[in-house]
């Protein structure tokens, strides 16, 4: 049985507002997260992802509040990430109304966090967020891609494909693979990088970074994406959820109508 490819708008939330930039720079205001979430729910989004881009402890209560208000109004699965460091952080987000929780930097620092979350809450709750880029300069990794932190500003030298494989073994339920080279550029998903990870892991993969036209989403689905995620094209009205799903359906890809 084939599974429908999910279309997921991503809301980068900073101090209670949705923002968007290019390669995580020059952030501009894109609206109220609860209003946008409601609109996407009505448009037929399959899920929503919230990323707390500043994720400082000062903003944490704001994030819980946004999650609560969204969960009361929008009835599709909600993934929340940004600044999640412990299983207790996961617990609080789930209690606030999140269905899944994204982890990134804390898992790189301490990979056993993946296992701890999976054991306490189940793998289906855990989305590993991976910000990866092509290696440049003196850095070398077996796959040619490395994991970055701090919004793509810091390289880690960790091989992106090897990290995805390890995360699956530790219990990650799915992987959100974001190309830092493509993020916000409108140049399309990095299908080469996506394919390198897809060949090595069996858990669901979400493609992220660089979508511009409906065909970009379709290309990612054909490359094996279980879900396609984007921000700018939806926030600024370049595309609707329906247009993305129509293009995929026309290409024979199963989507939820």
mmCIF file of C-alpha atoms in Angstrom:
data_model
loop_
_atom_site.group_PDB
_atom_site.id
_atom_site.type_symbol
_atom_site.label_atom_id
_atom_site.label_comp_id
_atom_site.label_asym_id
_atom_site.label_seq_id
_atom_site.Cartn_x
_atom_site.Cartn_y
_atom_site.Cartn_z
ATOM 1 C CA UNK A 1 0.000 0.000 0.000
ATOM 2 C CA UNK A 2 1.436 3.346 -1.000
ATOM 3 C CA UNK A 3 1.298 6.181 1.509
ATOM 4 C CA UNK A 4 0.229 9.676 0.494
ATOM 5 C CA UNK A 5 3.023 12.250 0.351
ATOM 6 C CA UNK A 6 2.430 14.907 3.017
ATOM 7 C CA UNK A 7 2.648 18.643 2.320
ATOM 8 C CA UNK A 8 3.909 20.582 5.350
ATOM 9 C CA UNK A 9 4.150 24.357 5.721
ATOM 10 C CA UNK A 10 6.941 25.363 8.091
ATOM 11 C CA UNK A 11 6.564 28.328 10.379
ATOM 12 C CA UNK A 12 9.793 29.763 11.748
ATOM 13 C CA UNK A 13 8.690 31.489 14.950
ATOM 14 C CA UNK A 14 10.708 34.246 16.625
ATOM 15 C CA UNK A 15 9.283 35.811 19.800
ATOM 16 C CA UNK A 16 5.759 34.783 18.835
ATOM 17 C CA UNK A 17 5.862 35.954 15.182
ATOM 18 C CA UNK A 18 6.509 34.005 11.989
ATOM 19 C CA UNK A 19 9.694 35.128 10.211
ATOM 20 C CA UNK A 20 11.482 34.087 7.029
ATOM 21 C CA UNK A 21 14.851 34.858 5.526
ATOM 22 C CA UNK A 22 17.449 33.490 3.132
ATOM 23 C CA UNK A 23 19.906 30.995 4.632
ATOM 24 C CA UNK A 24 18.541 32.062 8.060
ATOM 25 C CA UNK A 25 19.682 35.673 7.488
ATOM 26 C CA UNK A 26 17.720 38.924 6.968
ATOM 27 C CA UNK A 27 14.586 37.669 8.685
ATOM 28 C CA UNK A 28 11.353 39.470 7.813
ATOM 29 C CA UNK A 29 7.961 39.277 9.466
ATOM 30 C CA UNK A 30 5.511 36.866 7.841
ATOM 31 C CA UNK A 31 2.576 37.093 10.245
ATOM 32 C CA UNK A 32 0.879 35.634 13.299
ATOM 33 C CA UNK A 33 1.588 31.900 13.699
ATOM 34 C CA UNK A 34 -1.903 30.950 14.856
ATOM 35 C CA UNK A 35 -3.548 32.817 11.952
ATOM 36 C CA UNK A 36 -1.169 31.258 9.438
ATOM 37 C CA UNK A 37 -1.672 27.813 10.951
ATOM 38 C CA UNK A 38 -5.444 28.206 10.699
ATOM 39 C CA UNK A 39 -5.161 29.280 7.059
ATOM 40 C CA UNK A 40 -2.950 26.318 6.169
ATOM 41 C CA UNK A 41 -5.290 23.930 7.935
ATOM 42 C CA UNK A 42 -8.160 25.258 5.831
ATOM 43 C CA UNK A 43 -6.030 25.031 2.661
ATOM 44 C CA UNK A 44 -5.452 21.324 3.186
ATOM 45 C CA UNK A 45 -1.989 21.130 4.754
ATOM 46 C CA UNK A 46 -1.358 17.611 6.069
ATOM 47 C CA UNK A 47 0.786 18.750 8.984
ATOM 48 C CA UNK A 48 2.418 21.890 10.345
ATOM 49 C CA UNK A 49 5.943 22.390 11.621
ATOM 50 C CA UNK A 50 6.865 25.185 14.047
ATOM 51 C CA UNK A 51 10.542 25.961 14.539
ATOM 52 C CA UNK A 52 11.441 28.330 17.356
ATOM 53 C CA UNK A 53 14.366 29.985 15.580
ATOM 54 C CA UNK A 54 15.706 31.894 18.550
ATOM 55 C CA UNK A 55 14.791 29.219 21.095
ATOM 56 C CA UNK A 56 16.271 31.146 23.987
ATOM 57 C CA UNK A 57 14.887 30.384 27.408
ATOM 58 C CA UNK A 58 13.315 33.858 27.450
ATOM 59 C CA UNK A 59 11.173 32.976 24.451
ATOM 60 C CA UNK A 60 10.259 29.512 25.631
ATOM 61 C CA UNK A 61 7.014 30.474 27.365
ATOM 62 C CA UNK A 62 5.956 32.363 24.229
ATOM 63 C CA UNK A 63 6.483 29.182 22.230
ATOM 64 C CA UNK A 64 4.387 27.056 24.605
ATOM 65 C CA UNK A 65 1.634 29.666 24.368
ATOM 66 C CA UNK A 66 1.719 29.663 20.544
ATOM 67 C CA UNK A 67 1.589 25.843 20.517
ATOM 68 C CA UNK A 68 -1.383 25.812 22.907
ATOM 69 C CA UNK A 69 -3.342 28.382 20.906
ATOM 70 C CA UNK A 70 -2.592 26.615 17.626
ATOM 71 C CA UNK A 71 -3.531 23.171 18.931
ATOM 72 C CA UNK A 72 -6.906 24.571 20.072
ATOM 73 C CA UNK A 73 -7.726 25.831 16.587
ATOM 74 C CA UNK A 74 -5.971 23.565 14.097
ATOM 75 C CA UNK A 75 -6.647 19.851 13.926
ATOM 76 C CA UNK A 76 -3.741 18.485 11.912
ATOM 77 C CA UNK A 77 -0.504 17.088 13.378
ATOM 78 C CA UNK A 78 1.832 19.734 14.747
ATOM 79 C CA UNK A 79 5.593 19.262 15.032
ATOM 80 C CA UNK A 80 7.484 21.730 17.220
ATOM 81 C CA UNK A 81 11.264 22.126 17.298
ATOM 82 C CA UNK A 82 13.897 24.559 18.464
ATOM 83 C CA UNK A 83 15.805 24.456 21.714
ATOM 84 C CA UNK A 84 14.626 20.987 22.754
ATOM 85 C CA UNK A 85 17.356 19.617 25.020
ATOM 86 C CA UNK A 86 15.755 17.088 27.363
ATOM 87 C CA UNK A 87 12.937 14.567 27.561
ATOM 88 C CA UNK A 88 11.201 17.000 29.925
ATOM 89 C CA UNK A 89 11.202 19.636 27.154
ATOM 90 C CA UNK A 90 9.508 17.063 24.937
ATOM 91 C CA UNK A 91 6.975 16.287 27.660
ATOM 92 C CA UNK A 92 6.054 19.960 28.056
ATOM 93 C CA UNK A 93 5.596 20.470 24.323
ATOM 94 C CA UNK A 94 3.403 17.381 24.017
ATOM 95 C CA UNK A 95 1.298 18.580 26.947
ATOM 96 C CA UNK A 96 0.986 22.004 25.273
ATOM 97 C CA UNK A 97 -0.490 20.323 22.194
ATOM 98 C CA UNK A 98 2.389 19.272 19.948
ATOM 99 C CA UNK A 99 2.007 15.850 18.274
ATOM 100 C CA UNK A 100 5.687 15.486 17.420
ATOM 101 C CA UNK A 101 8.841 17.207 18.565
ATOM 102 C CA UNK A 102 11.882 18.131 16.515
ATOM 103 C CA UNK A 103 15.398 17.858 17.907
ATOM 104 C CA UNK A 104 18.579 19.086 16.273
ATOM 105 C CA UNK A 105 21.572 20.613 18.058
ATOM 106 C CA UNK A 106 21.059 18.827 21.388
ATOM 107 C CA UNK A 107 21.068 15.438 19.632
ATOM 108 C CA UNK A 108 24.341 16.260 17.881
ATOM 109 C CA UNK A 109 25.882 17.167 21.237
ATOM 110 C CA UNK A 110 24.445 14.066 22.926
ATOM 111 C CA UNK A 111 23.124 11.424 20.486
ATOM 112 C CA UNK A 112 21.692 9.261 23.289
ATOM 113 C CA UNK A 113 18.982 11.937 23.667
ATOM 114 C CA UNK A 114 17.349 10.368 20.571
ATOM 115 C CA UNK A 115 17.154 7.014 22.296
ATOM 116 C CA UNK A 116 15.880 8.556 25.544
ATOM 117 C CA UNK A 117 13.032 10.354 23.750
ATOM 118 C CA UNK A 118 12.118 7.294 21.671
ATOM 119 C CA UNK A 119 12.034 5.049 24.745
ATOM 120 C CA UNK A 120 9.943 7.448 26.824
ATOM 121 C CA UNK A 121 7.454 8.631 24.191
ATOM 122 C CA UNK A 122 7.824 6.322 21.169
ATOM 123 C CA UNK A 123 9.719 6.889 17.923
ATOM 124 C CA UNK A 124 6.633 8.348 16.230
ATOM 125 C CA UNK A 125 6.995 11.480 18.395
ATOM 126 C CA UNK A 126 10.589 12.208 17.357
ATOM 127 C CA UNK A 127 11.555 14.133 14.239
ATOM 128 C CA UNK A 128 15.303 14.594 13.848
ATOM 129 C CA UNK A 129 15.929 17.938 12.180
ATOM 130 C CA UNK A 130 19.102 17.859 10.085
ATOM 131 C CA UNK A 131 20.637 21.056 8.664
ATOM 132 C CA UNK A 132 23.198 19.855 6.131
ATOM 133 C CA UNK A 133 25.337 21.407 3.413
ATOM 134 C CA UNK A 134 27.913 20.424 0.832
ATOM 135 C CA UNK A 135 31.401 20.438 2.264
ATOM 136 C CA UNK A 136 33.783 23.143 1.113
ATOM 137 C CA UNK A 137 37.394 24.115 1.688
ATOM 138 C CA UNK A 138 39.439 21.816 3.891
ATOM 139 C CA UNK A 139 36.465 19.867 5.252
ATOM 140 C CA UNK A 140 35.936 16.348 3.920
ATOM 141 C CA UNK A 141 33.237 13.799 4.704
ATOM 142 C CA UNK A 142 32.578 10.416 3.051
ATOM 143 C CA UNK A 143 29.305 11.575 1.470
ATOM 144 C CA UNK A 144 30.411 15.106 0.620
ATOM 145 C CA UNK A 145 27.784 16.564 2.984
ATOM 146 C CA UNK A 146 28.178 17.722 6.569
ATOM 147 C CA UNK A 147 25.901 18.580 9.461
ATOM 148 C CA UNK A 148 25.777 22.236 10.504
ATOM 149 C CA UNK A 149 24.510 23.964 13.635
ATOM 150 C CA UNK A 150 23.509 27.517 14.568
ATOM 151 C CA UNK A 151 21.356 28.077 11.480
ATOM 152 C CA UNK A 152 23.992 26.716 9.133
ATOM 153 C CA UNK A 153 26.706 29.038 10.402
ATOM 154 C CA UNK A 154 28.870 26.356 12.036
ATOM 155 C CA UNK A 155 30.135 23.226 10.357
ATOM 156 C CA UNK A 156 30.590 20.145 12.518
ATOM 157 C CA UNK A 157 32.585 17.894 10.204
ATOM 158 C CA UNK A 158 29.981 15.179 10.912
ATOM 159 C CA UNK A 159 28.935 13.299 7.787
ATOM 160 C CA UNK A 160 25.258 13.977 7.054
ATOM 161 C CA UNK A 161 24.476 10.505 5.701
ATOM 162 C CA UNK A 162 26.256 8.699 8.547
ATOM 163 C CA UNK A 163 24.388 10.875 11.071
ATOM 164 C CA UNK A 164 21.026 10.008 9.491
ATOM 165 C CA UNK A 165 21.832 6.285 9.672
ATOM 166 C CA UNK A 166 22.911 6.581 13.312
ATOM 167 C CA UNK A 167 19.774 8.549 14.213
ATOM 168 C CA UNK A 168 17.579 5.844 12.691
ATOM 169 C CA UNK A 169 19.411 3.186 14.718
ATOM 170 C CA UNK A 170 18.929 5.250 17.897
ATOM 171 C CA UNK A 171 15.172 5.470 17.360
ATOM 172 C CA UNK A 172 14.363 8.622 15.359
ATOM 173 C CA UNK A 173 10.888 8.304 13.854
ATOM 174 C CA UNK A 174 11.547 10.505 10.835
ATOM 175 C CA UNK A 175 14.150 12.908 9.523
ATOM 176 C CA UNK A 176 13.583 16.472 8.383
ATOM 177 C CA UNK A 177 16.453 17.010 5.947
ATOM 178 C CA UNK A 178 17.058 20.688 5.306
ATOM 179 C CA UNK A 179 19.593 21.855 2.738
ATOM 180 C CA UNK A 180 21.341 24.919 4.126
ATOM 181 C CA UNK A 181 22.707 25.668 0.654
ATOM 182 C CA UNK A 182 19.193 25.827 -0.789
ATOM 183 C CA UNK A 183 17.278 27.295 2.173
ATOM 184 C CA UNK A 184 15.205 30.317 1.121
ATOM 185 C CA UNK A 185 16.903 30.541 -2.298
ATOM 186 C CA UNK A 186 13.980 29.356 -4.470
ATOM 187 C CA UNK A 187 16.415 27.155 -6.428
ATOM 188 C CA UNK A 188 14.645 23.863 -5.687
ATOM 189 C CA UNK A 189 15.435 21.089 -3.225
ATOM 190 C CA UNK A 190 18.944 19.607 -3.160
ATOM 191 C CA UNK A 191 17.866 16.276 -4.671
ATOM 192 C CA UNK A 192 21.420 14.962 -4.819
ATOM 193 C CA UNK A 193 21.869 15.332 -1.072
ATOM 194 C CA UNK A 194 18.377 14.000 -0.461
ATOM 195 C CA UNK A 195 19.067 10.933 -2.596
ATOM 196 C CA UNK A 196 22.302 10.217 -0.726
ATOM 197 C CA UNK A 197 20.368 10.020 2.567
ATOM 198 C CA UNK A 198 17.332 8.253 1.073
ATOM 199 C CA UNK A 199 19.487 5.358 -0.133
ATOM 200 C CA UNK A 200 20.698 4.651 3.413
ATOM 201 C CA UNK A 201 17.645 5.100 5.662
ATOM 202 C CA UNK A 202 14.204 3.514 5.666
ATOM 203 C CA UNK A 203 12.347 5.839 8.066
ATOM 204 C CA UNK A 204 10.251 8.672 6.580
ATOM 205 C CA UNK A 205 12.223 11.563 5.096
ATOM 206 C CA UNK A 206 10.952 15.135 4.835
ATOM 207 C CA UNK A 207 12.558 17.278 2.113
ATOM 208 C CA UNK A 208 13.218 20.900 3.070
ATOM 209 C CA UNK A 209 14.998 23.941 1.697
ATOM 210 C CA UNK A 210 14.678 25.787 -1.597
ATOM 211 C CA UNK A 211 11.220 24.998 -2.994
ATOM 212 C CA UNK A 212 9.997 27.570 -5.506
ATOM 213 C CA UNK A 213 7.506 26.038 -7.956
ATOM 214 C CA UNK A 214 5.053 23.143 -7.664
ATOM 215 C CA UNK A 215 7.378 20.978 -9.748
ATOM 216 C CA UNK A 216 10.059 21.185 -7.041
ATOM 217 C CA UNK A 217 7.760 19.398 -4.580
ATOM 218 C CA UNK A 218 6.887 16.775 -7.194
ATOM 219 C CA UNK A 219 10.569 16.176 -7.967
ATOM 220 C CA UNK A 220 11.300 15.614 -4.274
ATOM 221 C CA UNK A 221 8.399 13.169 -3.993
ATOM 222 C CA UNK A 222 9.701 11.266 -7.025
ATOM 223 C CA UNK A 223 13.125 11.170 -5.357
ATOM 224 C CA UNK A 224 11.563 9.333 -2.417
ATOM 225 C CA UNK A 225 10.378 12.070 -0.058
ATOM 226 C CA UNK A 226 7.609 10.948 2.286
ATOM 227 C CA UNK A 227 6.788 14.602 2.925
ATOM 228 C CA UNK A 228 7.707 17.960 1.409
ATOM 229 C CA UNK A 229 8.160 21.035 3.565
ATOM 230 C CA UNK A 230 8.393 24.715 2.643
ATOM 231 C CA UNK A 231 7.976 28.141 4.182
ATOM 232 C CA UNK A 232 8.509 31.201 1.974
ATOM 233 C CA UNK A 233 6.471 30.044 -1.032
ATOM 234 C CA UNK A 234 3.424 29.508 1.170
ATOM 235 C CA UNK A 235 3.840 32.513 3.488
ATOM 236 C CA UNK A 236 4.272 35.038 0.686
ATOM 237 C CA UNK A 237 1.601 33.588 -1.578
ATOM 238 C CA UNK A 238 3.755 32.192 -4.384
ATOM 239 C CA UNK A 239 1.979 28.838 -4.096
ATOM 240 C CA UNK A 240 -0.977 27.287 -2.328
ATOM 241 C CA UNK A 241 -1.115 23.836 -0.769
ATOM 242 C CA UNK A 242 -3.710 22.881 -3.402
ATOM 243 C CA UNK A 243 -1.422 23.824 -6.309
ATOM 244 C CA UNK A 244 1.350 21.638 -4.891
ATOM 245 C CA UNK A 245 -0.993 18.688 -4.412
ATOM 246 C CA UNK A 246 -2.536 19.113 -7.873
ATOM 247 C CA UNK A 247 0.889 19.002 -9.516
ATOM 248 C CA UNK A 248 1.891 15.884 -7.589
ATOM 249 C CA UNK A 249 -1.409 14.148 -8.318
ATOM 250 C CA UNK A 250 -1.058 14.949 -12.025
ATOM 251 C CA UNK A 251 2.305 13.143 -11.941
ATOM 252 C CA UNK A 252 0.741 10.056 -10.391
ATOM 253 C CA UNK A 253 1.898 10.738 -6.821
ATOM 254 C CA UNK A 254 -0.634 9.908 -4.125
ATOM 255 C CA UNK A 255 -1.666 12.898 -2.015
ATOM 256 C CA UNK A 256 -4.429 13.497 0.536
ATOM 257 C CA UNK A 257 -7.143 15.579 -1.077
#
